[in-house]
mmCIF file of C-alpha atoms in Angstrom:
data_model
loop_
_atom_site.group_PDB
_atom_site.id
_atom_site.type_symbol
_atom_site.label_atom_id
_atom_site.label_comp_id
_atom_site.label_asym_id
_atom_site.label_seq_id
_atom_site.Cartn_x
_atom_site.Cartn_y
_atom_site.Cartn_z
ATOM 1 C CA UNK T 20 -0.219 -0.166 -0.217
ATOM 2 C CA UNK T 21 1.604 3.325 -1.024
ATOM 3 C CA UNK T 22 1.290 6.311 1.392
ATOM 4 C CA UNK T 23 1.572 9.157 0.808
ATOM 5 C CA UNK T 24 2.880 12.662 2.514
ATOM 6 C CA UNK T 25 0.885 15.476 4.516
ATOM 7 C CA UNK T 26 2.897 18.687 3.800
ATOM 8 C CA UNK T 27 1.123 20.903 2.896
ATOM 9 C CA UNK T 28 3.135 23.337 2.765
ATOM 10 C CA UNK T 29 5.481 22.008 0.576
ATOM 11 C CA UNK T 30 2.271 21.535 -2.038
ATOM 12 C CA UNK T 31 1.260 24.204 -5.058
ATOM 13 C CA UNK T 32 -1.593 26.920 -3.459
ATOM 14 C CA UNK T 33 -3.196 25.889 -6.741
ATOM 15 C CA UNK T 34 -3.693 22.426 -5.629
ATOM 16 C CA UNK T 35 -3.749 23.179 -1.672
ATOM 17 C CA UNK T 36 -8.002 22.978 -1.763
ATOM 18 C CA UNK T 37 -8.042 20.302 -3.898
ATOM 19 C CA UNK T 38 -5.264 17.899 -1.234
ATOM 20 C CA UNK T 39 -7.678 19.395 2.025
ATOM 21 C CA UNK T 40 -10.658 18.315 0.200
ATOM 22 C CA UNK T 41 -9.466 14.605 -0.038
ATOM 23 C CA UNK T 42 -7.673 14.469 3.704
ATOM 24 C CA UNK T 43 -11.022 15.334 5.119
ATOM 25 C CA UNK T 44 -12.818 12.898 3.148
ATOM 26 C CA UNK T 45 -10.331 10.408 4.353
ATOM 27 C CA UNK T 46 -10.414 11.866 8.050
ATOM 28 C CA UNK T 47 -14.182 10.989 7.256
ATOM 29 C CA UNK T 48 -13.591 7.997 6.005
ATOM 30 C CA UNK T 49 -11.250 6.344 8.449
ATOM 31 C CA UNK T 50 -14.016 7.456 10.887
ATOM 32 C CA UNK T 51 -16.841 5.827 9.774
ATOM 33 C CA UNK T 52 -18.669 8.162 8.827
ATOM 34 C CA UNK T 53 -20.345 10.761 6.064
ATOM 35 C CA UNK T 54 -21.401 7.657 4.075
ATOM 36 C CA UNK T 55 -18.053 6.418 3.240
ATOM 37 C CA UNK T 56 -18.143 3.011 4.515
ATOM 38 C CA UNK T 57 -16.441 1.127 7.092
ATOM 39 C CA UNK T 58 -12.807 1.757 8.732
ATOM 40 C CA UNK T 59 -9.807 0.005 7.408
ATOM 41 C CA UNK T 60 -8.881 -2.946 8.305
ATOM 42 C CA UNK T 61 -5.604 -3.163 9.923
ATOM 43 C CA UNK T 62 -2.781 -5.183 8.419
ATOM 44 C CA UNK T 63 0.474 -5.929 10.652
ATOM 45 C CA UNK T 64 3.323 -5.692 8.732
ATOM 46 C CA UNK T 65 6.772 -5.459 10.217
ATOM 47 C CA UNK T 66 8.113 -2.925 7.208
ATOM 48 C CA UNK T 67 7.230 -0.925 4.155
ATOM 49 C CA UNK T 68 8.746 -3.072 2.328
ATOM 50 C CA UNK T 69 7.117 -6.049 3.371
ATOM 51 C CA UNK T 70 4.131 -5.908 1.223
ATOM 52 C CA UNK T 71 6.219 -4.795 -1.706
ATOM 53 C CA UNK T 72 8.418 -8.102 -1.172
ATOM 54 C CA UNK T 73 5.312 -10.422 -1.084
ATOM 55 C CA UNK T 74 3.138 -8.467 -3.284
ATOM 56 C CA UNK T 75 5.785 -9.539 -5.628
ATOM 57 C CA UNK T 76 6.541 -12.678 -4.981
ATOM 58 C CA UNK T 77 2.450 -12.752 -6.361
ATOM 59 C CA UNK T 78 3.390 -11.875 -9.428
ATOM 60 C CA UNK T 79 5.655 -13.465 -10.506
ATOM 61 C CA UNK T 80 4.111 -16.837 -9.387
ATOM 62 C CA UNK T 81 0.977 -15.534 -11.403
ATOM 63 C CA UNK T 82 3.586 -15.354 -14.606
ATOM 64 C CA UNK T 83 5.240 -18.810 -13.635
ATOM 65 C CA UNK T 84 2.392 -21.097 -13.141
ATOM 66 C CA UNK T 85 1.032 -22.164 -15.837
ATOM 67 C CA UNK T 86 -2.128 -24.446 -14.425
ATOM 68 C CA UNK T 87 -2.677 -27.946 -14.039
ATOM 69 C CA UNK T 88 -0.032 -30.282 -16.123
ATOM 70 C CA UNK T 89 1.819 -28.377 -16.763
ATOM 71 C CA UNK T 90 5.306 -27.679 -15.256
ATOM 72 C CA UNK T 91 7.736 -24.533 -15.463
ATOM 73 C CA UNK T 92 9.564 -23.344 -17.785
ATOM 74 C CA UNK T 93 12.889 -23.531 -16.723
ATOM 75 C CA UNK T 94 13.930 -19.912 -16.899
ATOM 76 C CA UNK T 95 10.395 -18.969 -15.379
ATOM 77 C CA UNK T 96 12.202 -21.578 -12.572
ATOM 78 C CA UNK T 97 15.270 -19.585 -12.335
ATOM 79 C CA UNK T 98 13.181 -16.002 -11.841
ATOM 80 C CA UNK T 99 10.739 -17.263 -9.013
ATOM 81 C CA UNK T 100 14.106 -19.010 -7.601
ATOM 82 C CA UNK T 101 15.837 -15.353 -7.218
ATOM 83 C CA UNK T 102 12.759 -13.578 -5.812
ATOM 84 C CA UNK T 103 12.411 -16.406 -2.996
ATOM 85 C CA UNK T 104 15.964 -16.959 -2.477
ATOM 86 C CA UNK T 105 15.627 -12.505 -1.693
ATOM 87 C CA UNK T 106 12.651 -13.277 0.342
ATOM 88 C CA UNK T 107 13.482 -12.624 4.365
ATOM 89 C CA UNK T 108 10.855 -13.527 6.818
ATOM 90 C CA UNK T 109 9.935 -9.986 7.660
ATOM 91 C CA UNK T 110 8.517 -10.050 4.589
ATOM 92 C CA UNK T 111 5.681 -11.646 5.471
ATOM 93 C CA UNK T 112 5.639 -10.830 8.423
ATOM 94 C CA UNK T 113 7.786 -13.667 10.864
ATOM 95 C CA UNK T 114 9.373 -13.573 14.607
ATOM 96 C CA UNK T 115 11.016 -16.226 16.523
ATOM 97 C CA UNK T 116 8.576 -14.916 19.604
ATOM 98 C CA UNK T 117 5.425 -15.723 17.469
ATOM 99 C CA UNK T 118 3.275 -18.744 20.150
ATOM 100 C CA UNK T 119 3.890 -21.330 17.839
ATOM 101 C CA UNK T 120 7.300 -21.691 17.487
ATOM 102 C CA UNK T 121 7.081 -22.767 21.585
ATOM 103 C CA UNK T 122 7.531 -26.338 22.679
ATOM 104 C CA UNK T 123 5.133 -26.440 25.172
ATOM 105 C CA UNK T 124 3.763 -30.442 24.422
ATOM 106 C CA UNK T 125 5.804 -33.367 26.864
ATOM 107 C CA UNK T 126 8.789 -35.219 25.480
ATOM 108 C CA UNK T 127 6.158 -38.834 25.167
ATOM 109 C CA UNK T 128 4.329 -36.380 23.003
ATOM 110 C CA UNK T 129 4.043 -35.503 18.669
ATOM 111 C CA UNK T 130 4.809 -31.970 18.329
ATOM 112 C CA UNK T 131 2.084 -30.027 16.592
ATOM 113 C CA UNK T 132 2.991 -28.554 14.019
ATOM 114 C CA UNK T 133 0.971 -25.180 12.812
ATOM 115 C CA UNK T 134 0.180 -23.065 9.366
ATOM 116 C CA UNK T 135 -1.409 -21.058 7.550
ATOM 117 C CA UNK T 136 -2.569 -19.781 3.519
ATOM 118 C CA UNK T 137 -1.378 -17.017 2.226
ATOM 119 C CA UNK T 138 -3.014 -17.331 -0.748
ATOM 120 C CA UNK T 139 -4.521 -20.260 -2.845
ATOM 121 C CA UNK T 140 -5.993 -20.490 -7.198
ATOM 122 C CA UNK T 141 -5.931 -23.194 -9.092
ATOM 123 C CA UNK T 142 -3.235 -22.257 -10.941
ATOM 124 C CA UNK T 143 -0.881 -23.048 -7.072
ATOM 125 C CA UNK T 144 -0.855 -22.278 -3.393
ATOM 126 C CA UNK T 145 0.667 -20.328 -0.698
ATOM 127 C CA UNK T 146 1.615 -21.995 2.886
ATOM 128 C CA UNK T 147 3.450 -21.420 5.293
ATOM 129 C CA UNK T 148 4.327 -24.226 8.401
ATOM 130 C CA UNK T 149 5.925 -23.402 11.851
ATOM 131 C CA UNK T 150 7.448 -26.508 13.291
ATOM 132 C CA UNK T 151 9.204 -26.538 17.101
ATOM 133 C CA UNK T 152 12.062 -28.534 17.366
ATOM 134 C CA UNK T 153 11.621 -32.205 17.164
ATOM 135 C CA UNK T 154 8.512 -31.338 14.798
ATOM 136 C CA UNK T 155 7.759 -34.111 11.805
ATOM 137 C CA UNK T 156 6.334 -33.725 8.252
ATOM 138 C CA UNK T 157 6.047 -37.478 7.520
ATOM 139 C CA UNK T 158 7.327 -38.439 3.315
ATOM 140 C CA UNK T 159 4.609 -37.454 1.689
ATOM 141 C CA UNK T 160 4.371 -36.598 -2.589
ATOM 142 C CA UNK T 161 3.053 -33.648 -4.238
ATOM 143 C CA UNK T 162 1.525 -36.055 -7.478
ATOM 144 C CA UNK T 163 2.070 -33.485 -10.592
ATOM 145 C CA UNK T 164 3.795 -30.780 -9.164
ATOM 146 C CA UNK T 165 6.456 -28.423 -8.936
ATOM 147 C CA UNK T 166 7.051 -26.954 -5.555
ATOM 148 C CA UNK T 167 9.405 -24.211 -4.095
ATOM 149 C CA UNK T 168 9.959 -24.462 -0.568
ATOM 150 C CA UNK T 169 12.429 -22.048 0.923
ATOM 151 C CA UNK T 170 13.499 -22.028 4.390
ATOM 152 C CA UNK T 171 13.284 -18.456 6.757
ATOM 153 C CA UNK T 172 13.404 -19.396 9.834
ATOM 154 C CA UNK T 173 15.698 -22.427 11.853
ATOM 155 C CA UNK T 174 17.444 -24.865 11.132
ATOM 156 C CA UNK T 175 15.707 -28.568 9.349
ATOM 157 C CA UNK T 176 16.914 -31.989 8.055
ATOM 158 C CA UNK T 177 15.083 -32.027 4.485
ATOM 159 C CA UNK T 178 15.137 -36.240 3.010
ATOM 160 C CA UNK T 179 13.625 -36.880 0.159
ATOM 161 C CA UNK T 180 12.949 -39.872 -3.217
ATOM 162 C CA UNK T 181 12.321 -39.703 -6.627
ATOM 163 C CA UNK T 182 10.808 -42.859 -7.611
ATOM 164 C CA UNK T 183 13.559 -45.430 -9.550
ATOM 165 C CA UNK T 184 11.888 -47.279 -12.534
ATOM 166 C CA UNK T 185 13.577 -49.723 -15.409
ATOM 167 C CA UNK T 186 15.343 -51.687 -12.025
ATOM 168 C CA UNK T 187 15.854 -55.814 -11.605
ATOM 169 C CA UNK T 188 16.114 -57.413 -8.325
ATOM 170 C CA UNK T 189 14.773 -60.564 -7.731
ATOM 171 C CA UNK T 190 13.968 -59.126 -4.099
ATOM 172 C CA UNK T 191 10.330 -58.682 -3.477
ATOM 173 C CA UNK T 192 9.109 -55.785 -1.915
ATOM 174 C CA UNK T 193 8.024 -55.649 1.907
ATOM 175 C CA UNK T 194 3.947 -55.952 0.787
ATOM 176 C CA UNK T 195 2.279 -54.719 -2.693
ATOM 177 C CA UNK T 196 2.801 -50.806 -1.680
ATOM 178 C CA UNK T 197 6.327 -50.703 -1.685
ATOM 179 C CA UNK T 198 8.036 -49.066 -4.716
ATOM 180 C CA UNK T 199 11.680 -48.464 -4.913
ATOM 181 C CA UNK T 200 13.092 -45.099 -4.806
ATOM 182 C CA UNK T 201 16.051 -43.315 -4.107
ATOM 183 C CA UNK T 202 17.215 -40.928 -2.262
ATOM 184 C CA UNK T 203 17.747 -37.495 -3.861
ATOM 185 C CA UNK T 204 18.244 -34.736 -0.297
ATOM 186 C CA UNK T 205 19.416 -35.969 3.192
ATOM 187 C CA UNK T 206 20.605 -32.838 4.561
ATOM 188 C CA UNK T 207 20.644 -30.202 6.998
ATOM 189 C CA UNK T 208 19.857 -26.777 5.825
ATOM 190 C CA UNK T 209 19.593 -24.125 7.719
ATOM 191 C CA UNK T 210 17.801 -19.834 6.605
ATOM 192 C CA UNK T 211 18.903 -17.777 5.326
ATOM 193 C CA UNK T 212 19.981 -20.906 2.194
ATOM 194 C CA UNK T 213 18.983 -21.313 -1.912
ATOM 195 C CA UNK T 214 15.745 -22.656 -2.125
ATOM 196 C CA UNK T 215 14.773 -26.008 -3.051
ATOM 197 C CA UNK T 216 12.879 -26.972 -6.100
ATOM 198 C CA UNK T 217 11.099 -30.216 -6.634
ATOM 199 C CA UNK T 218 9.289 -31.432 -10.136
ATOM 200 C CA UNK T 219 6.691 -33.798 -10.316
ATOM 201 C CA UNK T 220 9.123 -36.729 -11.796
ATOM 202 C CA UNK T 221 12.671 -35.395 -10.223
ATOM 203 C CA UNK T 222 14.792 -33.089 -7.876
ATOM 204 C CA UNK T 223 12.928 -35.296 -4.647
ATOM 205 C CA UNK T 224 9.299 -34.789 -5.265
ATOM 206 C CA UNK T 225 8.941 -37.628 -2.263
ATOM 207 C CA UNK T 226 10.321 -35.826 1.054
ATOM 208 C CA UNK T 227 10.149 -35.429 4.798
ATOM 209 C CA UNK T 228 11.033 -32.226 7.191
ATOM 210 C CA UNK T 229 12.732 -32.787 10.117
ATOM 211 C CA UNK T 230 12.732 -29.353 12.817
ATOM 212 C CA UNK T 231 16.081 -29.230 14.815
ATOM 213 C CA UNK T 232 15.458 -26.016 15.969
ATOM 214 C CA UNK T 233 11.617 -23.829 15.813
ATOM 215 C CA UNK T 234 11.191 -23.630 11.990
ATOM 216 C CA UNK T 235 8.904 -21.622 9.376
ATOM 217 C CA UNK T 236 8.846 -22.694 5.760
ATOM 218 C CA UNK T 237 7.637 -21.622 2.817
ATOM 219 C CA UNK T 238 6.159 -24.082 0.765
ATOM 220 C CA UNK T 239 4.501 -23.222 -2.907
ATOM 221 C CA UNK T 240 2.693 -25.941 -5.147
ATOM 222 C CA UNK T 241 1.859 -25.047 -8.306
ATOM 223 C CA UNK T 242 -0.627 -26.818 -9.111
ATOM 224 C CA UNK T 243 -1.886 -27.112 -5.494
ATOM 225 C CA UNK T 244 -3.665 -30.483 -3.936
ATOM 226 C CA UNK T 245 -6.899 -31.351 -5.399
ATOM 227 C CA UNK T 246 -7.898 -35.373 -4.652
ATOM 228 C CA UNK T 247 -10.526 -33.808 -7.404
ATOM 229 C CA UNK T 248 -8.554 -33.923 -9.519
ATOM 230 C CA UNK T 249 -6.232 -36.834 -8.221
ATOM 231 C CA UNK T 250 -3.810 -34.756 -7.246
ATOM 232 C CA UNK T 251 -4.053 -36.233 -3.274
ATOM 233 C CA UNK T 252 -1.738 -36.439 -1.107
ATOM 234 C CA UNK T 253 -0.048 -39.922 -0.312
ATOM 235 C CA UNK T 254 2.057 -40.528 2.823
ATOM 236 C CA UNK T 255 4.991 -43.166 2.785
ATOM 237 C CA UNK T 256 7.189 -45.607 5.599
ATOM 238 C CA UNK T 257 10.171 -46.191 3.825
ATOM 239 C CA UNK T 258 12.289 -49.445 4.296
ATOM 240 C CA UNK T 259 15.754 -50.346 3.976
ATOM 241 C CA UNK T 260 16.700 -52.258 0.569
ATOM 242 C CA UNK T 261 19.772 -53.893 1.927
ATOM 243 C CA UNK T 262 16.772 -55.650 5.377
ATOM 244 C CA UNK T 263 14.849 -56.237 2.867
ATOM 245 C CA UNK T 264 17.277 -57.918 0.291
ATOM 246 C CA UNK T 265 18.922 -59.089 2.778
ATOM 247 C CA UNK T 266 22.509 -57.583 2.760
ATOM 248 C CA UNK T 267 22.267 -57.297 -1.115
ATOM 249 C CA UNK T 268 21.843 -53.955 -2.239
ATOM 250 C CA UNK T 269 21.735 -53.900 -5.719
ATOM 251 C CA UNK T 270 19.588 -51.966 -8.470
ATOM 252 C CA UNK T 271 20.279 -52.013 -11.806
ATOM 253 C CA UNK T 272 23.482 -53.920 -11.383
ATOM 254 C CA UNK T 273 25.500 -51.850 -9.381
ATOM 255 C CA UNK T 274 25.251 -51.478 -5.358
ATOM 256 C CA UNK T 275 23.940 -47.824 -4.198
ATOM 257 C CA UNK T 276 22.686 -47.628 -0.218
ATOM 258 C CA UNK T 277 20.708 -44.881 -1.093
ATOM 259 C CA UNK T 278 18.111 -46.823 -2.655
ATOM 260 C CA UNK T 279 14.493 -47.358 -0.221
ATOM 261 C CA UNK T 280 11.533 -49.252 -0.159
ATOM 262 C CA UNK T 281 8.671 -46.735 -0.453
ATOM 263 C CA UNK T 282 5.203 -48.658 0.898
ATOM 264 C CA UNK T 283 2.345 -46.488 0.719
ATOM 265 C CA UNK T 284 0.009 -45.718 4.537
ATOM 266 C CA UNK T 285 -2.155 -44.483 5.993
ATOM 267 C CA UNK T 286 -1.875 -40.819 7.075
ATOM 268 C CA UNK T 287 -0.018 -41.062 10.305
ATOM 269 C CA UNK T 288 -2.733 -40.814 13.306
ATOM 270 C CA UNK T 289 -0.013 -38.766 15.825
ATOM 271 C CA UNK T 290 0.440 -36.175 12.866
ATOM 272 C CA UNK T 291 -1.270 -32.826 14.055
ATOM 273 C CA UNK T 292 -1.700 -29.386 11.974
ATOM 274 C CA UNK T 293 -3.789 -26.953 13.372
ATOM 275 C CA UNK T 294 -4.400 -24.071 10.133
ATOM 276 C CA UNK T 295 -4.529 -20.002 11.473
ATOM 277 C CA UNK T 296 -5.635 -17.465 9.285
ATOM 278 C CA UNK T 297 -2.882 -15.114 7.888
ATOM 279 C CA UNK T 298 -1.680 -12.763 9.121
ATOM 280 C CA UNK T 299 0.757 -10.754 7.187
ATOM 281 C CA UNK T 300 1.307 -8.551 4.759
ATOM 282 C CA UNK T 301 -1.322 -8.856 1.706
ATOM 283 C CA UNK T 302 -1.730 -9.522 -1.246
ATOM 284 C CA UNK T 303 -4.102 -7.173 -3.664
ATOM 285 C CA UNK T 304 -5.000 -10.041 -6.274
ATOM 286 C CA UNK T 305 -6.400 -8.154 -9.486
#
């Protein structure tokens, strides 16, 4: 939102009358009188540039994501990645003092995860996840999606997989719901760091997050999850390939310990996720 100055002494006399009239009209509107409607909504913006940053991110997403069954071009991916790499916690109204970073659970309880949706449409969604220490977002997939993950605060461990096709093995999977996959990423990340990008079939489309410290991560999914469009979220449990194959971790004729069986499971019963209203800088859509 653009904020204008009110130093009338610096204005030309020819427009003083008009400016005075405009100021009086705005004052009446903010007071809720004079038939000018309700007072404007209060928004928690930490800095004048914050709204510009989130607005810029939204506009780039609108240009990059074309809808279902499409993948952004390398040029568009780079453009969005550059915007996200520069994004700061204060650009979305965050600080480490927020309550969801406080781990109030006992040692035997699973820490709850909080999330807030910044924006949703048919082409993409923008959501922030808040994870207290030791909280885990279980292993899950992103069918037909391109996903940009920006760690805004904290340190987290990310483990991701891609499916392995056309492999040869004489060992049976642990169940009929299992499929062979290979680890793409298995590392700790600390903010600020580069944006993580995954694609429909590459880059670690199946991943899990584990918070080492209080964390906030911004996820942009294009297109978003949709049961109606066959883009529902599926959860998995990983099994060591060597365990199943009795010490032989060979796939495609090579020994590689990064192979795992991923078994499709129901939503974990101990997963606790709570949604809250987004109260950061607002996006102007249209």
